[in-house]
mmCIF file with all atom_site columns, C-alpha atoms in Angstrom:
data_model
loop_
_atom_site.group_PDB
_atom_site.id
_atom_site.type_symbol
_atom_site.label_atom_id
_atom_site.label_alt_id
_atom_site.label_comp_id
_atom_site.label_asym_id
_atom_site.label_entity_id
_atom_site.label_seq_id
_atom_site.pdbx_PDB_ins_code
_atom_site.Cartn_x
_atom_site.Cartn_y
_atom_site.Cartn_z
_atom_site.occupancy
_atom_site.B_iso_or_equiv
_atom_site.pdbx_formal_charge
_atom_site.auth_seq_id
_atom_site.auth_comp_id
_atom_site.auth_asym_id
_atom_site.auth_atom_id
_atom_site.pdbx_PDB_model_num
ATOM 1   C CA . UNK A 1 1   ? 0.000   0.000   0.000   1.00 68.00 ? 13  UNK A CA 1
ATOM 2   C CA . UNK A 1 2   ? 1.438   3.374   -0.995  1.00 92.00 ? 14  UNK A CA 1
ATOM 3   C CA . UNK A 1 3   ? 1.887   6.247   1.448   1.00 95.00 ? 15  UNK A CA 1
ATOM 4   C CA . UNK A 1 4   ? -0.977  8.124   -0.222  1.00 97.00 ? 16  UNK A CA 1
ATOM 5   C CA . UNK A 1 5   ? -3.280  5.119   0.071   1.00 96.00 ? 17  UNK A CA 1
ATOM 6   C CA . UNK A 1 6   ? -2.416  4.780   3.760   1.00 97.00 ? 18  UNK A CA 1
ATOM 7   C CA . UNK A 1 7   ? -2.964  8.495   4.402   1.00 98.00 ? 19  UNK A CA 1
ATOM 8   C CA . UNK A 1 8   ? -6.357  8.336   2.692   1.00 98.00 ? 20  UNK A CA 1
ATOM 9   C CA . UNK A 1 9   ? -7.253  5.290   4.786   1.00 97.00 ? 21  UNK A CA 1
ATOM 10  C CA . UNK A 1 10  ? -6.301  7.233   7.924   1.00 98.00 ? 22  UNK A CA 1
ATOM 11  C CA . UNK A 1 11  ? -8.561  10.108  6.835   1.00 98.00 ? 23  UNK A CA 1
ATOM 12  C CA . UNK A 1 12  ? -11.473 7.680   6.459   1.00 98.00 ? 24  UNK A CA 1
ATOM 13  C CA . UNK A 1 13  ? -10.601 6.118   9.825   1.00 98.00 ? 25  UNK A CA 1
ATOM 14  C CA . UNK A 1 14  ? -10.552 9.567   11.448  1.00 98.00 ? 26  UNK A CA 1
ATOM 15  C CA . UNK A 1 15  ? -14.042 10.351  10.152  1.00 98.00 ? 27  UNK A CA 1
ATOM 16  C CA . UNK A 1 16  ? -15.396 6.893   11.062  1.00 98.00 ? 28  UNK A CA 1
ATOM 17  C CA . UNK A 1 17  ? -14.026 7.045   14.610  1.00 98.00 ? 29  UNK A CA 1
ATOM 18  C CA . UNK A 1 18  ? -15.248 10.588  15.199  1.00 98.00 ? 30  UNK A CA 1
ATOM 19  C CA . UNK A 1 19  ? -18.761 9.552   14.160  1.00 98.00 ? 31  UNK A CA 1
ATOM 20  C CA . UNK A 1 20  ? -18.629 6.688   16.668  1.00 98.00 ? 32  UNK A CA 1
ATOM 21  C CA . UNK A 1 21  ? -17.204 8.857   19.455  1.00 98.00 ? 33  UNK A CA 1
ATOM 22  C CA . UNK A 1 22  ? -19.636 11.732  19.058  1.00 98.00 ? 34  UNK A CA 1
ATOM 23  C CA . UNK A 1 23  ? -22.642 9.425   18.685  1.00 98.00 ? 35  UNK A CA 1
ATOM 24  C CA . UNK A 1 24  ? -21.641 7.716   21.947  1.00 98.00 ? 36  UNK A CA 1
ATOM 25  C CA . UNK A 1 25  ? -20.776 10.963  23.731  1.00 98.00 ? 37  UNK A CA 1
ATOM 26  C CA . UNK A 1 26  ? -24.209 12.374  22.813  1.00 98.00 ? 38  UNK A CA 1
ATOM 27  C CA . UNK A 1 27  ? -25.698 9.895   25.297  1.00 98.00 ? 39  UNK A CA 1
ATOM 28  C CA . UNK A 1 28  ? -24.113 11.821  28.166  1.00 98.00 ? 40  UNK A CA 1
ATOM 29  C CA . UNK A 1 29  ? -25.522 14.854  29.943  1.00 96.00 ? 41  UNK A CA 1
ATOM 30  C CA . UNK A 1 30  ? -23.756 18.221  29.680  1.00 94.00 ? 42  UNK A CA 1
ATOM 31  C CA . UNK A 1 31  ? -22.586 17.715  33.260  1.00 95.00 ? 43  UNK A CA 1
ATOM 32  C CA . UNK A 1 32  ? -21.065 14.327  32.391  1.00 97.00 ? 44  UNK A CA 1
ATOM 33  C CA . UNK A 1 33  ? -19.426 15.694  29.224  1.00 96.00 ? 45  UNK A CA 1
ATOM 34  C CA . UNK A 1 34  ? -17.791 18.571  31.100  1.00 95.00 ? 46  UNK A CA 1
ATOM 35  C CA . UNK A 1 35  ? -16.912 16.740  34.340  1.00 96.00 ? 47  UNK A CA 1
ATOM 36  C CA . UNK A 1 36  ? -13.204 16.852  35.181  1.00 96.00 ? 48  UNK A CA 1
ATOM 37  C CA . UNK A 1 37  ? -12.036 13.264  34.790  1.00 94.00 ? 49  UNK A CA 1
ATOM 38  C CA . UNK A 1 38  ? -8.362  14.074  35.389  1.00 92.00 ? 50  UNK A CA 1
ATOM 39  C CA . UNK A 1 39  ? -7.564  13.235  31.774  1.00 92.00 ? 51  UNK A CA 1
ATOM 40  C CA . UNK A 1 40  ? -4.889  15.183  29.849  1.00 90.00 ? 52  UNK A CA 1
ATOM 41  C CA . UNK A 1 41  ? -7.474  17.845  29.051  1.00 92.00 ? 53  UNK A CA 1
ATOM 42  C CA . UNK A 1 42  ? -9.775  17.273  32.010  1.00 93.00 ? 54  UNK A CA 1
ATOM 43  C CA . UNK A 1 43  ? -13.162 16.400  30.595  1.00 95.00 ? 55  UNK A CA 1
ATOM 44  C CA . UNK A 1 44  ? -14.365 14.278  27.706  1.00 97.00 ? 56  UNK A CA 1
ATOM 45  C CA . UNK A 1 45  ? -15.646 17.420  26.007  1.00 96.00 ? 57  UNK A CA 1
ATOM 46  C CA . UNK A 1 46  ? -12.284 19.175  26.333  1.00 95.00 ? 58  UNK A CA 1
ATOM 47  C CA . UNK A 1 47  ? -10.514 16.060  25.030  1.00 96.00 ? 59  UNK A CA 1
ATOM 48  C CA . UNK A 1 48  ? -12.746 16.000  21.935  1.00 97.00 ? 60  UNK A CA 1
ATOM 49  C CA . UNK A 1 49  ? -12.258 19.734  21.514  1.00 95.00 ? 61  UNK A CA 1
ATOM 50  C CA . UNK A 1 50  ? -8.479  19.368  21.811  1.00 95.00 ? 62  UNK A CA 1
ATOM 51  C CA . UNK A 1 51  ? -8.488  16.858  18.939  1.00 96.00 ? 63  UNK A CA 1
ATOM 52  C CA . UNK A 1 52  ? -10.481 19.318  16.828  1.00 96.00 ? 64  UNK A CA 1
ATOM 53  C CA . UNK A 1 53  ? -8.266  22.286  17.745  1.00 94.00 ? 65  UNK A CA 1
ATOM 54  C CA . UNK A 1 54  ? -5.079  20.300  17.157  1.00 95.00 ? 66  UNK A CA 1
ATOM 55  C CA . UNK A 1 55  ? -6.377  19.353  13.708  1.00 97.00 ? 67  UNK A CA 1
ATOM 56  C CA . UNK A 1 56  ? -7.098  22.994  12.891  1.00 96.00 ? 68  UNK A CA 1
ATOM 57  C CA . UNK A 1 57  ? -3.612  24.042  14.035  1.00 95.00 ? 69  UNK A CA 1
ATOM 58  C CA . UNK A 1 58  ? -1.936  21.405  11.853  1.00 97.00 ? 70  UNK A CA 1
ATOM 59  C CA . UNK A 1 59  ? -4.204  21.929  8.846   1.00 98.00 ? 71  UNK A CA 1
ATOM 60  C CA . UNK A 1 60  ? -3.551  25.673  8.945   1.00 96.00 ? 72  UNK A CA 1
ATOM 61  C CA . UNK A 1 61  ? 0.176   24.854  8.831   1.00 97.00 ? 73  UNK A CA 1
ATOM 62  C CA . UNK A 1 62  ? -0.423  22.413  5.981   1.00 98.00 ? 74  UNK A CA 1
ATOM 63  C CA . UNK A 1 63  ? -2.337  25.156  4.151   1.00 97.00 ? 75  UNK A CA 1
ATOM 64  C CA . UNK A 1 64  ? 0.970   27.025  3.801   1.00 96.00 ? 76  UNK A CA 1
ATOM 65  C CA . UNK A 1 65  ? 2.322   24.232  1.577   1.00 96.00 ? 77  UNK A CA 1
ATOM 66  C CA . UNK A 1 66  ? 3.350   25.792  -1.760  1.00 95.00 ? 78  UNK A CA 1
ATOM 67  C CA . UNK A 1 67  ? 0.880   23.530  -3.600  1.00 94.00 ? 79  UNK A CA 1
ATOM 68  C CA . UNK A 1 68  ? -1.976  25.621  -2.100  1.00 92.00 ? 80  UNK A CA 1
ATOM 69  C CA . UNK A 1 69  ? -4.425  22.723  -2.199  1.00 95.00 ? 81  UNK A CA 1
ATOM 70  C CA . UNK A 1 70  ? -8.008  23.919  -2.728  1.00 97.00 ? 82  UNK A CA 1
ATOM 71  C CA . UNK A 1 71  ? -9.523  21.551  -0.156  1.00 98.00 ? 83  UNK A CA 1
ATOM 72  C CA . UNK A 1 72  ? -7.801  23.553  2.593   1.00 98.00 ? 84  UNK A CA 1
ATOM 73  C CA . UNK A 1 73  ? -9.396  26.876  1.565   1.00 98.00 ? 85  UNK A CA 1
ATOM 74  C CA . UNK A 1 74  ? -12.045 26.591  4.322   1.00 98.00 ? 86  UNK A CA 1
ATOM 75  C CA . UNK A 1 75  ? -9.265  26.003  6.882   1.00 97.00 ? 87  UNK A CA 1
ATOM 76  C CA . UNK A 1 76  ? -7.434  29.105  5.710   1.00 96.00 ? 88  UNK A CA 1
ATOM 77  C CA . UNK A 1 77  ? -10.603 31.056  6.566   1.00 95.00 ? 89  UNK A CA 1
ATOM 78  C CA . UNK A 1 78  ? -10.797 29.701  10.151  1.00 93.00 ? 90  UNK A CA 1
ATOM 79  C CA . UNK A 1 79  ? -9.497  31.756  13.037  1.00 90.00 ? 91  UNK A CA 1
ATOM 80  C CA . UNK A 1 80  ? -6.032  30.726  14.204  1.00 89.00 ? 92  UNK A CA 1
ATOM 81  C CA . UNK A 1 81  ? -6.318  28.966  17.578  1.00 87.00 ? 93  UNK A CA 1
ATOM 82  C CA . UNK A 1 82  ? -4.109  30.651  20.150  1.00 79.00 ? 94  UNK A CA 1
ATOM 83  C CA . UNK A 1 83  ? -3.178  27.271  21.629  1.00 72.00 ? 95  UNK A CA 1
ATOM 84  C CA . UNK A 1 84  ? -4.232  23.618  21.503  1.00 69.00 ? 96  UNK A CA 1
ATOM 85  C CA . UNK A 1 85  ? -6.512  24.347  24.451  1.00 70.00 ? 97  UNK A CA 1
ATOM 86  C CA . UNK A 1 86  ? -8.301  27.230  22.710  1.00 67.00 ? 98  UNK A CA 1
ATOM 87  C CA . UNK A 1 87  ? -11.825 25.838  22.981  1.00 69.00 ? 99  UNK A CA 1
ATOM 88  C CA . UNK A 1 88  ? -14.249 27.942  20.934  1.00 73.00 ? 100 UNK A CA 1
ATOM 89  C CA . UNK A 1 89  ? -17.215 25.535  20.776  1.00 70.00 ? 101 UNK A CA 1
ATOM 90  C CA . UNK A 1 90  ? -19.265 25.471  23.964  1.00 79.00 ? 102 UNK A CA 1
ATOM 91  C CA . UNK A 1 91  ? -21.420 22.399  23.486  1.00 91.00 ? 103 UNK A CA 1
ATOM 92  C CA . UNK A 1 92  ? -21.210 18.995  21.844  1.00 95.00 ? 104 UNK A CA 1
ATOM 93  C CA . UNK A 1 93  ? -23.716 19.758  19.082  1.00 95.00 ? 105 UNK A CA 1
ATOM 94  C CA . UNK A 1 94  ? -21.788 22.809  17.855  1.00 94.00 ? 106 UNK A CA 1
ATOM 95  C CA . UNK A 1 95  ? -18.465 20.974  18.172  1.00 96.00 ? 107 UNK A CA 1
ATOM 96  C CA . UNK A 1 96  ? -19.908 17.985  16.265  1.00 97.00 ? 108 UNK A CA 1
ATOM 97  C CA . UNK A 1 97  ? -21.001 20.234  13.397  1.00 96.00 ? 109 UNK A CA 1
ATOM 98  C CA . UNK A 1 98  ? -17.502 21.746  13.233  1.00 96.00 ? 110 UNK A CA 1
ATOM 99  C CA . UNK A 1 99  ? -15.909 18.284  13.518  1.00 97.00 ? 111 UNK A CA 1
ATOM 100 C CA . UNK A 1 100 ? -17.965 16.877  10.631  1.00 98.00 ? 112 UNK A CA 1
ATOM 101 C CA . UNK A 1 101 ? -17.038 19.807  8.398   1.00 97.00 ? 113 UNK A CA 1
ATOM 102 C CA . UNK A 1 102 ? -13.361 19.432  9.294   1.00 98.00 ? 114 UNK A CA 1
ATOM 103 C CA . UNK A 1 103 ? -13.429 15.678  8.681   1.00 98.00 ? 115 UNK A CA 1
ATOM 104 C CA . UNK A 1 104 ? -14.853 16.263  5.215   1.00 98.00 ? 116 UNK A CA 1
ATOM 105 C CA . UNK A 1 105 ? -12.073 18.764  4.533   1.00 98.00 ? 117 UNK A CA 1
ATOM 106 C CA . UNK A 1 106 ? -9.466  16.249  5.691   1.00 98.00 ? 118 UNK A CA 1
ATOM 107 C CA . UNK A 1 107 ? -10.843 13.536  3.394   1.00 98.00 ? 119 UNK A CA 1
ATOM 108 C CA . UNK A 1 108 ? -10.981 15.920  0.414   1.00 98.00 ? 120 UNK A CA 1
ATOM 109 C CA . UNK A 1 109 ? -7.489  17.228  1.167   1.00 98.00 ? 121 UNK A CA 1
ATOM 110 C CA . UNK A 1 110 ? -5.979  13.729  1.270   1.00 98.00 ? 122 UNK A CA 1
ATOM 111 C CA . UNK A 1 111 ? -7.584  13.025  -2.107  1.00 98.00 ? 123 UNK A CA 1
ATOM 112 C CA . UNK A 1 112 ? -5.750  16.082  -3.514  1.00 97.00 ? 124 UNK A CA 1
ATOM 113 C CA . UNK A 1 113 ? -2.354  15.080  -2.126  1.00 97.00 ? 125 UNK A CA 1
ATOM 114 C CA . UNK A 1 114 ? 0.304   13.656  -4.422  1.00 96.00 ? 126 UNK A CA 1
ATOM 115 C CA . UNK A 1 115 ? 3.642   11.968  -3.797  1.00 96.00 ? 127 UNK A CA 1
ATOM 116 C CA . UNK A 1 116 ? 5.346   15.223  -4.811  1.00 96.00 ? 128 UNK A CA 1
ATOM 117 C CA . UNK A 1 117 ? 3.423   17.101  -2.111  1.00 97.00 ? 129 UNK A CA 1
ATOM 118 C CA . UNK A 1 118 ? 4.487   14.552  0.509   1.00 97.00 ? 130 UNK A CA 1
ATOM 119 C CA . UNK A 1 119 ? 8.178   14.908  -0.385  1.00 97.00 ? 131 UNK A CA 1
ATOM 120 C CA . UNK A 1 120 ? 8.159   18.613  0.584   1.00 96.00 ? 132 UNK A CA 1
ATOM 121 C CA . UNK A 1 121 ? 9.861   19.968  3.720   1.00 97.00 ? 133 UNK A CA 1
ATOM 122 C CA . UNK A 1 122 ? 7.357   22.171  5.532   1.00 97.00 ? 134 UNK A CA 1
ATOM 123 C CA . UNK A 1 123 ? 8.547   25.235  7.439   1.00 97.00 ? 135 UNK A CA 1
ATOM 124 C CA . UNK A 1 124 ? 6.164   26.387  10.158  1.00 95.00 ? 136 UNK A CA 1
ATOM 125 C CA . UNK A 1 125 ? 6.045   28.033  13.561  1.00 92.00 ? 137 UNK A CA 1
ATOM 126 C CA . UNK A 1 126 ? 4.788   26.112  16.558  1.00 89.00 ? 138 UNK A CA 1
ATOM 127 C CA . UNK A 1 127 ? 2.324   27.633  19.034  1.00 86.00 ? 139 UNK A CA 1
ATOM 128 C CA . UNK A 1 128 ? 5.250   29.184  20.937  1.00 88.00 ? 140 UNK A CA 1
ATOM 129 C CA . UNK A 1 129 ? 6.585   30.828  17.767  1.00 90.00 ? 141 UNK A CA 1
ATOM 130 C CA . UNK A 1 130 ? 9.544   28.465  17.327  1.00 94.00 ? 142 UNK A CA 1
ATOM 131 C CA . UNK A 1 131 ? 10.294  27.867  13.635  1.00 96.00 ? 143 UNK A CA 1
ATOM 132 C CA . UNK A 1 132 ? 10.787  24.283  12.496  1.00 96.00 ? 144 UNK A CA 1
ATOM 133 C CA . UNK A 1 133 ? 11.219  22.482  9.185   1.00 97.00 ? 145 UNK A CA 1
ATOM 134 C CA . UNK A 1 134 ? 10.137  18.861  8.898   1.00 97.00 ? 146 UNK A CA 1
ATOM 135 C CA . UNK A 1 135 ? 9.133   16.246  6.368   1.00 97.00 ? 147 UNK A CA 1
ATOM 136 C CA . UNK A 1 136 ? 5.592   17.034  5.230   1.00 97.00 ? 148 UNK A CA 1
ATOM 137 C CA . UNK A 1 137 ? 4.757   13.331  4.972   1.00 97.00 ? 149 UNK A CA 1
ATOM 138 C CA . UNK A 1 138 ? 5.879   12.752  8.563   1.00 98.00 ? 150 UNK A CA 1
ATOM 139 C CA . UNK A 1 139 ? 3.840   15.731  9.767   1.00 98.00 ? 151 UNK A CA 1
ATOM 140 C CA . UNK A 1 140 ? 0.750   14.378  8.001   1.00 98.00 ? 152 UNK A CA 1
ATOM 141 C CA . UNK A 1 141 ? 1.275   11.057  9.787   1.00 98.00 ? 153 UNK A CA 1
ATOM 142 C CA . UNK A 1 142 ? 1.651   12.980  13.059  1.00 98.00 ? 154 UNK A CA 1
ATOM 143 C CA . UNK A 1 143 ? -1.758  14.602  12.487  1.00 98.00 ? 155 UNK A CA 1
ATOM 144 C CA . UNK A 1 144 ? -3.411  11.195  12.325  1.00 98.00 ? 156 UNK A CA 1
ATOM 145 C CA . UNK A 1 145 ? -1.353  9.727   15.173  1.00 97.00 ? 157 UNK A CA 1
ATOM 146 C CA . UNK A 1 146 ? -2.279  12.671  17.418  1.00 97.00 ? 158 UNK A CA 1
ATOM 147 C CA . UNK A 1 147 ? -5.985  12.090  16.712  1.00 97.00 ? 159 UNK A CA 1
ATOM 148 C CA . UNK A 1 148 ? -5.700  8.385   17.481  1.00 96.00 ? 160 UNK A CA 1
ATOM 149 C CA . UNK A 1 149 ? -3.804  9.000   20.713  1.00 96.00 ? 161 UNK A CA 1
ATOM 150 C CA . UNK A 1 150 ? -6.442  11.331  22.132  1.00 97.00 ? 162 UNK A CA 1
ATOM 151 C CA . UNK A 1 151 ? -9.388  9.320   20.788  1.00 97.00 ? 163 UNK A CA 1
ATOM 152 C CA . UNK A 1 152 ? -7.981  6.429   22.834  1.00 96.00 ? 164 UNK A CA 1
ATOM 153 C CA . UNK A 1 153 ? -8.298  8.647   25.889  1.00 97.00 ? 165 UNK A CA 1
ATOM 154 C CA . UNK A 1 154 ? -11.836 9.617   24.881  1.00 98.00 ? 166 UNK A CA 1
ATOM 155 C CA . UNK A 1 155 ? -12.898 5.971   24.521  1.00 97.00 ? 167 UNK A CA 1
ATOM 156 C CA . UNK A 1 156 ? -11.506 5.299   27.994  1.00 96.00 ? 168 UNK A CA 1
ATOM 157 C CA . UNK A 1 157 ? -13.496 8.217   29.431  1.00 97.00 ? 169 UNK A CA 1
ATOM 158 C CA . UNK A 1 158 ? -16.644 6.907   27.732  1.00 98.00 ? 170 UNK A CA 1
ATOM 159 C CA . UNK A 1 159 ? -15.942 3.417   29.048  1.00 97.00 ? 171 UNK A CA 1
ATOM 160 C CA . UNK A 1 160 ? -15.711 4.840   32.555  1.00 95.00 ? 172 UNK A CA 1
ATOM 161 C CA . UNK A 1 161 ? -19.274 6.091   32.034  1.00 96.00 ? 173 UNK A CA 1
ATOM 162 C CA . UNK A 1 162 ? -20.362 2.580   31.004  1.00 97.00 ? 174 UNK A CA 1
ATOM 163 C CA . UNK A 1 163 ? -20.546 3.404   27.287  1.00 98.00 ? 175 UNK A CA 1
ATOM 164 C CA . UNK A 1 164 ? -18.910 1.338   24.542  1.00 97.00 ? 176 UNK A CA 1
ATOM 165 C CA . UNK A 1 165 ? -18.086 2.931   21.173  1.00 97.00 ? 177 UNK A CA 1
ATOM 166 C CA . UNK A 1 166 ? -17.618 -0.506  19.607  1.00 96.00 ? 178 UNK A CA 1
ATOM 167 C CA . UNK A 1 167 ? -14.732 -1.519  17.385  1.00 95.00 ? 179 UNK A CA 1
ATOM 168 C CA . UNK A 1 168 ? -11.996 1.095   17.272  1.00 95.00 ? 180 UNK A CA 1
ATOM 169 C CA . UNK A 1 169 ? -9.357  -0.740  15.265  1.00 95.00 ? 181 UNK A CA 1
ATOM 170 C CA . UNK A 1 170 ? -8.104  0.625   11.962  1.00 94.00 ? 182 UNK A CA 1
ATOM 171 C CA . UNK A 1 171 ? -8.092  -3.037  10.971  1.00 93.00 ? 183 UNK A CA 1
ATOM 172 C CA . UNK A 1 172 ? -11.870 -2.811  10.452  1.00 94.00 ? 184 UNK A CA 1
ATOM 173 C CA . UNK A 1 173 ? -11.340 -0.447  7.481   1.00 94.00 ? 185 UNK A CA 1
ATOM 174 C CA . UNK A 1 174 ? -8.404  -2.209  5.823   1.00 93.00 ? 186 UNK A CA 1
ATOM 175 C CA . UNK A 1 175 ? -9.728  -3.945  2.701   1.00 89.00 ? 187 UNK A CA 1
ATOM 176 C CA . UNK A 1 176 ? -9.662  -7.738  2.771   1.00 90.00 ? 188 UNK A CA 1
ATOM 177 C CA . UNK A 1 177 ? -7.511  -8.851  -0.130  1.00 87.00 ? 189 UNK A CA 1
ATOM 178 C CA . UNK A 1 178 ? -8.101  -12.590 0.255   1.00 89.00 ? 190 UNK A CA 1
ATOM 179 C CA . UNK A 1 179 ? -10.712 -12.565 -2.486  1.00 80.00 ? 191 UNK A CA 1
ATOM 180 C CA . UNK A 1 180 ? -9.565  -12.217 -6.105  1.00 75.00 ? 192 UNK A CA 1
ATOM 181 C CA . UNK A 1 181 ? -10.541 -8.866  -7.615  1.00 67.00 ? 193 UNK A CA 1
ATOM 182 C CA . UNK A 1 182 ? -12.611 -8.819  -10.791 1.00 62.00 ? 194 UNK A CA 1
#
């Protein structure tokens, strides 16, 4: 499987898992969503919001890629988060709407990517203003790894409330190649 195929699979996985997480989280009361659970970002809501905000931060950096991919135009129009704890959406419904829109952007963006885009070195400033230059392909993989890491925390927080999001393995989306293709 090529790097582009894997990245596109990760974009589909991101959307699939977010649908499962938000559908499960919607079963909780506002009090349960915002309760401090002593997780990295306190509450389940803040954990979900951190994933969203982190995605916006990285996608805004990716939008500076010289290829100027059209799918990232809506991200260019978003306000720059001041930090990865800059939580602008106050309730799950509003955050879910923003999450769905962002997930669609991510899927469309990965469809626009080419091998040439991935071979670029991206220069960007982190949230503290420190300039860095790293492999664009590696940074794209970091975006998806970051999501997965914090979604694991979110599934744990949901489990502590007695809720099961179901299968969370990427394996569920990897095509079975045991059957001959026609």
